[in-house]
Coordinates of C-alpha atoms and ligand atoms in Angstrom, one line a residue:
M1 CA 0.0 0.0 0.0
A2 CA 1.3 3.5 -0.8
T3 CA 0.0 6.5 1.0
H4 CA -1.0 9.6 -0.9
T5 CA 2.3 11.3 0.1
Q6 CA 4.2 9.0 -2.3
L7 CA 2.8 9.8 -5.7
P8 CA 4.1 8.6 -9.0
A9 CA 4.0 11.3 -11.7
I10 CA 0.9 11.6 -13.9
N11 CA 1.1 10.7 -17.6
K12 CA 0.6 13.9 -19.6
K13 CA -1.3 12.7 -22.6
K14 CA -4.0 15.3 -23.5
T15 CA -7.5 14.3 -24.7
S16 CA -11.0 15.9 -24.9
S17 CA -12.6 17.2 -21.6
A18 CA -16.0 16.0 -22.8
Q19 CA -15.3 12.3 -22.2
S20 CA -17.6 10.1 -20.3
W21 CA -16.8 7.0 -18.3
P22 CA -19.2 4.2 -17.5
V23 CA -19.4 3.4 -13.8
C24 CA -20.7 0.5 -11.7
S25 CA -21.7 1.2 -8.1
L26 CA -21.7 -1.5 -5.4
F27 CA -23.4 -1.1 -1.9
A28 CA -24.9 2.1 -3.2
G29 CA -27.0 3.0 -0.2
C30 CA -29.2 6.1 -0.8
G31 CA -26.5 7.4 -3.3
G32 CA -24.2 9.9 -1.5
L33 CA -21.1 8.6 -3.3
D34 CA -23.0 8.2 -6.6
L35 CA -24.4 11.7 -6.5
G36 CA -20.9 13.1 -6.0
F37 CA -19.6 11.0 -8.9
K38 CA -22.4 12.0 -11.2
G39 CA -22.2 15.7 -10.3
R40 CA -24.8 18.2 -11.5
F41 CA -26.2 19.2 -8.1
N42 CA -26.3 22.3 -5.9
F43 CA -25.4 22.6 -2.3
K44 CA -25.9 25.9 -0.4
D45 CA -26.0 27.9 -3.7
E46 CA -22.7 26.3 -5.0
E47 CA -22.8 24.3 -8.1
Y48 CA -21.1 20.9 -8.3
P49 CA -20.9 20.3 -12.1
E50 CA -21.1 17.2 -14.2
T51 CA -17.9 15.1 -13.9
G52 CA -18.1 12.9 -16.9
F53 CA -19.0 9.7 -15.0
E54 CA -22.1 7.9 -16.1
I55 CA -23.4 5.4 -13.6
R56 CA -24.6 2.4 -15.7
A57 CA -25.8 0.3 -12.8
A58 CA -25.9 0.4 -9.0
Y59 CA -26.7 -2.4 -6.5
E60 CA -28.1 -2.2 -3.0
I61 CA -29.8 -4.8 -0.7
S62 CA -32.1 -2.4 1.3
P63 CA -35.4 -1.8 -0.5
Q64 CA -35.8 1.5 1.4
A65 CA -32.4 2.8 0.2
V66 CA -33.2 1.6 -3.3
K67 CA -36.4 3.7 -3.2
T68 CA -34.5 6.8 -2.0
Y69 CA -31.8 6.3 -4.7
S70 CA -34.3 5.8 -7.6
L71 CA -36.3 8.8 -6.5
N72 CA -33.3 11.1 -6.4
I73 CA -30.7 9.7 -8.7
G74 CA -32.1 7.3 -11.3
D75 CA -33.7 4.0 -12.0
H76 CA -30.4 2.3 -12.8
I77 CA -30.3 1.0 -9.2
H78 CA -31.1 -2.7 -8.6
E79 CA -32.2 -4.2 -5.3
A80 CA -29.9 -7.2 -4.9
D81 CA -27.9 -9.1 -2.4
L82 CA -24.4 -8.7 -3.9
T83 CA -23.2 -12.0 -2.3
D84 CA -25.5 -13.7 -4.8
I85 CA -24.8 -11.6 -7.9
D86 CA -23.3 -13.1 -11.1
P87 CA -20.8 -10.4 -12.2
N88 CA -21.5 -11.4 -15.9
D89 CA -25.0 -9.9 -15.3
I90 CA -23.4 -6.5 -14.5
P91 CA -23.0 -4.1 -17.4
A92 CA -19.5 -3.3 -18.7
H93 CA -17.8 -0.3 -16.9
E94 CA -14.5 1.4 -16.7
V95 CA -14.8 2.6 -13.1
L96 CA -16.0 0.5 -10.1
I97 CA -17.1 2.4 -7.0
G98 CA -18.7 1.6 -3.7
G99 CA -18.6 1.7 0.1
F100 CA -18.5 -1.8 1.4
P101 CA -20.4 -2.1 4.8
C102 CA -18.2 -0.6 7.5
Q103 CA -19.9 -1.6 10.8
D104 CA -17.3 -4.3 11.5
F105 CA -14.4 -1.9 10.8
S106 CA -15.8 1.1 12.7
S107 CA -14.3 2.2 16.0
C108 CA -17.9 2.4 17.4
G109 CA -19.2 -0.9 15.9
P110 CA -18.8 -4.5 17.0
Q111 CA -15.2 -4.6 15.5
K112 CA -15.5 -8.1 14.2
G113 CA -13.3 -7.1 11.2
L114 CA -12.8 -9.8 8.6
S115 CA -14.2 -12.6 10.8
S116 CA -17.8 -11.7 10.2
E117 CA -19.8 -12.4 7.0
R118 CA -20.3 -8.7 6.6
G119 CA -16.5 -8.1 6.9
Q120 CA -16.0 -10.3 3.9
L121 CA -18.2 -8.2 1.6
Y122 CA -15.2 -6.4 0.1
K123 CA -14.7 -9.7 -1.8
V124 CA -17.7 -8.7 -4.1
F125 CA -15.2 -6.1 -5.5
L126 CA -12.8 -8.9 -6.4
K127 CA -15.3 -11.0 -8.3
V128 CA -16.5 -7.9 -10.3
M129 CA -12.9 -6.8 -11.0
R130 CA -12.0 -10.3 -12.2
V131 CA -14.8 -10.2 -14.9
H132 CA -14.9 -6.5 -15.9
R133 CA -11.3 -5.4 -15.4
P134 CA -12.3 -1.7 -14.7
K135 CA -9.5 0.8 -15.2
L136 CA -10.1 2.2 -11.7
V137 CA -11.6 1.0 -8.4
I138 CA -12.7 3.3 -5.6
A139 CA -13.7 1.6 -2.3
E140 CA -14.7 3.8 0.5
N141 CA -14.6 3.0 4.2
V142 CA -14.0 4.2 7.8
P143 CA -10.5 5.2 8.9
H144 CA -10.5 2.7 11.7
L145 CA -10.1 0.0 9.0
L146 CA -6.4 1.1 8.6
R147 CA -5.7 0.6 12.3
M148 CA -7.5 -2.7 13.0
K149 CA -5.3 -5.5 14.3
K150 CA -2.2 -3.3 13.8
G151 CA -2.8 -3.0 10.1
E152 CA -3.4 -6.7 9.5
V153 CA -7.0 -6.2 8.2
I154 CA -6.1 -3.5 5.6
R155 CA -3.0 -5.5 4.5
T156 CA -5.3 -8.5 3.8
I157 CA -7.9 -6.4 1.9
L158 CA -5.3 -4.6 -0.2
S159 CA -3.3 -7.7 -1.0
D160 CA -6.6 -9.4 -2.2
L161 CA -7.5 -6.4 -4.3
E162 CA -4.0 -6.0 -5.7
S163 CA -3.8 -9.8 -6.6
E164 CA -6.4 -9.0 -9.3
G165 CA -3.7 -7.0 -11.2
Y166 CA -4.1 -3.6 -9.6
R167 CA -2.0 -1.3 -7.4
F168 CA -3.7 0.6 -4.6
Q169 CA -3.3 3.7 -2.5
A170 CA -5.3 4.6 0.6
W171 CA -6.5 8.2 0.7
T172 CA -7.5 9.4 4.1
L173 CA -9.6 12.5 3.6
Y174 CA -10.9 14.9 6.3
A175 CA -14.3 16.1 5.1
P176 CA -14.1 19.7 6.5
D177 CA -10.9 20.3 4.4
Y178 CA -13.2 19.9 1.4
G179 CA -16.0 22.2 2.5
V180 CA -18.2 19.7 4.3
P181 CA -19.5 21.3 7.6
Q182 CA -19.1 18.1 9.6
N183 CA -16.3 16.3 11.4
R184 CA -15.9 13.2 9.3
T185 CA -12.9 11.3 8.1
R186 CA -13.1 8.6 5.4
V187 CA -10.7 6.3 3.6
F188 CA -10.8 5.8 -0.1
L189 CA -9.0 2.8 -1.4
V190 CA -8.1 3.8 -4.9
G191 CA -6.8 1.2 -7.4
V192 CA -5.4 1.5 -10.9
R193 CA -5.1 -1.4 -13.3
N194 CA -1.5 -2.4 -13.6
D195 CA -1.3 -1.9 -17.4
L196 CA -2.1 1.9 -16.9
D197 CA 0.6 4.4 -16.2
G198 CA 0.6 7.0 -13.3
F199 CA -1.9 7.4 -10.6
P200 CA -4.7 9.9 -9.7
V201 CA -3.6 12.7 -7.5
P202 CA -5.7 13.0 -4.3
P203 CA -8.0 16.0 -4.2
A204 CA -6.3 19.1 -2.8
P205 CA -7.8 20.3 0.5
I206 CA -9.3 23.7 -0.2
H207 CA -10.9 24.5 3.1
T208 CA -8.2 23.6 5.6
F209 CA -8.0 27.1 7.0
N210 CA -11.7 28.0 6.7
H211 CA -13.7 25.0 7.8
R212 CA -17.4 25.5 7.5
S213 CA -19.4 25.4 10.7
I214 CA -22.7 23.8 11.6
D215 CA -24.4 27.2 11.8
W216 CA -23.1 28.1 8.3
A217 CA -24.9 24.9 7.1
I218 CA -28.2 25.1 9.0
S219 CA -28.9 28.5 10.6
D220 CA -31.4 29.4 7.9
L221 CA -33.5 26.5 9.0
E222 CA -33.8 27.7 12.6
D223 CA -37.3 29.1 12.1
V224 CA -38.5 26.5 9.6
V225 CA -40.8 24.1 11.5
D226 CA -42.8 22.7 8.6
E227 CA -42.1 20.8 5.3
S228 CA -41.5 24.0 3.3
V229 CA -37.9 22.6 3.4
P230 CA -38.4 18.8 2.9
N231 CA -37.7 16.7 6.0
Q232 CA -37.3 19.7 8.3
S233 CA -40.2 18.8 10.6
Q234 CA -38.9 15.3 11.1
Y235 CA -36.8 14.6 14.2
F236 CA -36.5 12.4 17.3
K237 CA -38.3 14.0 20.2
A238 CA -36.2 12.1 22.8
N239 CA -35.0 13.6 26.0
R240 CA -31.5 14.9 26.4
A241 CA -29.1 12.5 28.1
K242 CA -26.4 13.9 30.4
R243 CA -23.4 13.0 28.4
G244 CA -22.6 11.3 25.0
N245 CA -18.8 11.4 24.8
G246 CA -18.9 12.6 21.2
Q247 CA -20.9 9.5 20.1
G248 CA -24.3 11.1 20.2
D249 CA -26.5 13.0 22.6
E250 CA -24.1 15.9 22.6
T251 CA -25.0 19.5 21.9
S252 CA -23.5 20.7 18.7
R253 CA -21.1 23.6 19.0
I254 CA -21.7 26.8 17.1
G255 CA -18.8 28.0 14.9
E256 CA -17.4 24.5 14.3
P257 CA -18.1 21.7 11.9
S258 CA -20.8 19.4 13.4
Y259 CA -20.2 16.1 15.1
T260 CA -20.2 13.1 12.7
I261 CA -23.6 12.2 11.5
R262 CA -24.0 8.6 12.4
A263 CA -26.1 5.8 10.9
N264 CA -27.4 4.2 14.1
A265 CA -29.8 7.1 14.8
K266 CA -32.2 7.3 17.8
S267 CA -30.4 8.7 20.8
R268 CA -27.3 9.3 18.8
V269 CA -28.5 12.3 16.9
Q270 CA -26.9 15.5 18.3
F271 CA -28.9 18.3 19.8
H272 CA -29.2 21.6 17.9
Y273 CA -26.6 24.3 19.0
R274 CA -29.4 26.7 20.0
L275 CA -32.8 25.1 19.9
P276 CA -34.1 22.7 22.5
R277 CA -34.3 19.7 20.2
R278 CA -32.3 17.2 18.2
L279 CA -31.2 17.9 14.7
T280 CA -33.9 17.3 12.0
V281 CA -33.5 14.9 9.1
R282 CA -33.0 17.8 6.8
E283 CA -30.3 19.3 9.1
C284 CA -28.5 16.0 9.1
A285 CA -28.8 15.8 5.3
R286 CA -27.4 19.4 5.0
L287 CA -24.4 18.5 7.3
Q288 CA -23.8 15.5 4.9
T289 CA -24.0 18.0 2.0
F290 CA -27.1 16.6 0.4
P291 CA -29.0 19.2 -1.6
D292 CA -32.4 20.3 -0.3
D293 CA -34.2 18.7 -3.2
F294 CA -32.8 15.3 -2.3
L295 CA -35.8 13.7 -0.6
F296 CA -35.9 11.1 2.1
T297 CA -39.4 9.5 2.2
H298 CA -39.0 7.0 5.1
S299 CA -39.3 7.1 8.9
T300 CA -36.9 9.3 10.9
T301 CA -34.9 6.2 11.9
T302 CA -34.5 4.9 8.3
N303 CA -33.8 8.4 6.9
V304 CA -31.1 9.2 9.4
M305 CA -29.6 5.7 8.9
Q306 CA -29.4 6.3 5.1
I307 CA -27.9 9.8 5.6
G308 CA -25.4 8.7 8.2
N309 CA -24.2 5.8 6.0
A310 CA -23.5 8.0 3.0
V311 CA -20.4 9.6 1.7
P312 CA -21.0 13.4 1.7
P313 CA -21.7 14.1 -2.0
V314 CA -19.4 17.2 -1.9
L315 CA -16.5 15.1 -0.7
A316 CA -17.3 12.4 -3.3
H317 CA -17.4 15.1 -6.0
H318 CA -13.8 16.2 -5.1
V319 CA -12.7 12.5 -5.3
A320 CA -14.5 12.1 -8.6
Q321 CA -12.8 15.2 -10.1
S322 CA -9.4 13.8 -9.2
I323 CA -10.3 10.5 -10.8
A324 CA -11.6 12.3 -13.9
G325 CA -8.4 14.4 -14.1
Y326 CA -6.4 11.2 -14.3
L327 CA -8.7 9.4 -16.8
R328 CA -8.5 12.5 -19.1
N329 CA -4.7 12.1 -19.2
I330 CA -4.2 8.4 -19.8
Ligands
SAM401 C1 -21.8 2.3 3.9 S1 -23.3 2.0 3.1 C2 -23.0 2.7 1.5 C3 -23.4 4.2 1.5 C4 -23.2 4.8 0.1 N1 -21.9 4.6 -0.4 C5 -23.6 6.2 0.0 O1 -22.7 7.1 -0.1 O2 -24.8 6.6 0.2 C6 -23.3 0.3 2.8 C7 -24.5 -0.2 2.1 O3 -24.3 -1.6 1.8 C8 -25.6 -2.2 1.8 N2 -25.4 -3.7 1.8 C9 -25.0 -4.4 2.9 N3 -24.9 -5.7 2.6 C10 -25.2 -5.8 1.3 C11 -25.3 -6.9 0.3 N4 -25.1 -8.1 0.7 N5 -25.7 -6.6 -0.9 C12 -25.9 -5.4 -1.3 N6 -25.9 -4.3 -0.5 C13 -25.5 -4.5 0.8 C14 -26.2 -1.6 3.0 O4 -27.7 -1.8 3.0 C15 -25.8 -0.2 2.9 O5 -26.7 0.6 2.3

């Protein structure tokens, strides 16, 4: 494994900027990663343009997540258990993306690592790579994955992925450095097929010295108590606990990025920095950089779970731009 501080030079061949690259998305959830890859969305009046990636097919086991995805992104999503899928049934693609389930690698989860059935789901990438030979693979996960069992877990995963004829780097990205108003770090395992020269350059952090705060993201919602902004009236009316140790039940701090928006909702949703209630579903979606027209149609629990599971679309868009920059030059 190389880290992103050790970068081979990029090949300088120039081609048209209007290229498009077919993508397959695994474990797509409600589509945070996919929205970022696709581009063409607005967040807080900023435009995140088209990237050149065309998602041909996406796969997800949860029918509720599939519904959210198809409503907001497109009907190329398939409800499927990826452990049963025949990769020959997946359309051809040049880029394979996905966030394999992270509960067993998360510092706040059961930490079963590779010993659980869920911990083995990264192997779906292997079988798809074997058949389709995508040029690039981007697998997203939690940073604790790199530390588990003193690095043994990530070494196993990377050696399995590399044995398919790829070389990988792990990019650890801190979301506030990319304009996401939330304390969240994610790891992107980026793989390039061995016959291709060079490597994508990780996205440059552009907000390191001006992190966006929770109030920057949601203060305009303070007086909105109805659905004039979708999902703004939806929140848990649970009592405030005494202490949450940063894992929920805390009161958000004004002037700073919010705490991490987590998938296992209920009592874990943070309290508003000023109002006597927990954050609403829309406020959680804003902190994850979903546009306001991205709708969540399920219960508070399911909606917060989908939002908390997602890659912030703005962060994903930065990663996608880096990958597109590389593809344009090979
Ligand atoms: C970390 S989430 C992915 C979030 C997504 N990348 C996003 O940005 O919105 C992992 C997803 O894998 C799905 N999943 C878990 N096991 C699966 C399986 N066997 N087949 C297909 N999807 C599965 C879960 O339902 C969950 O939505």
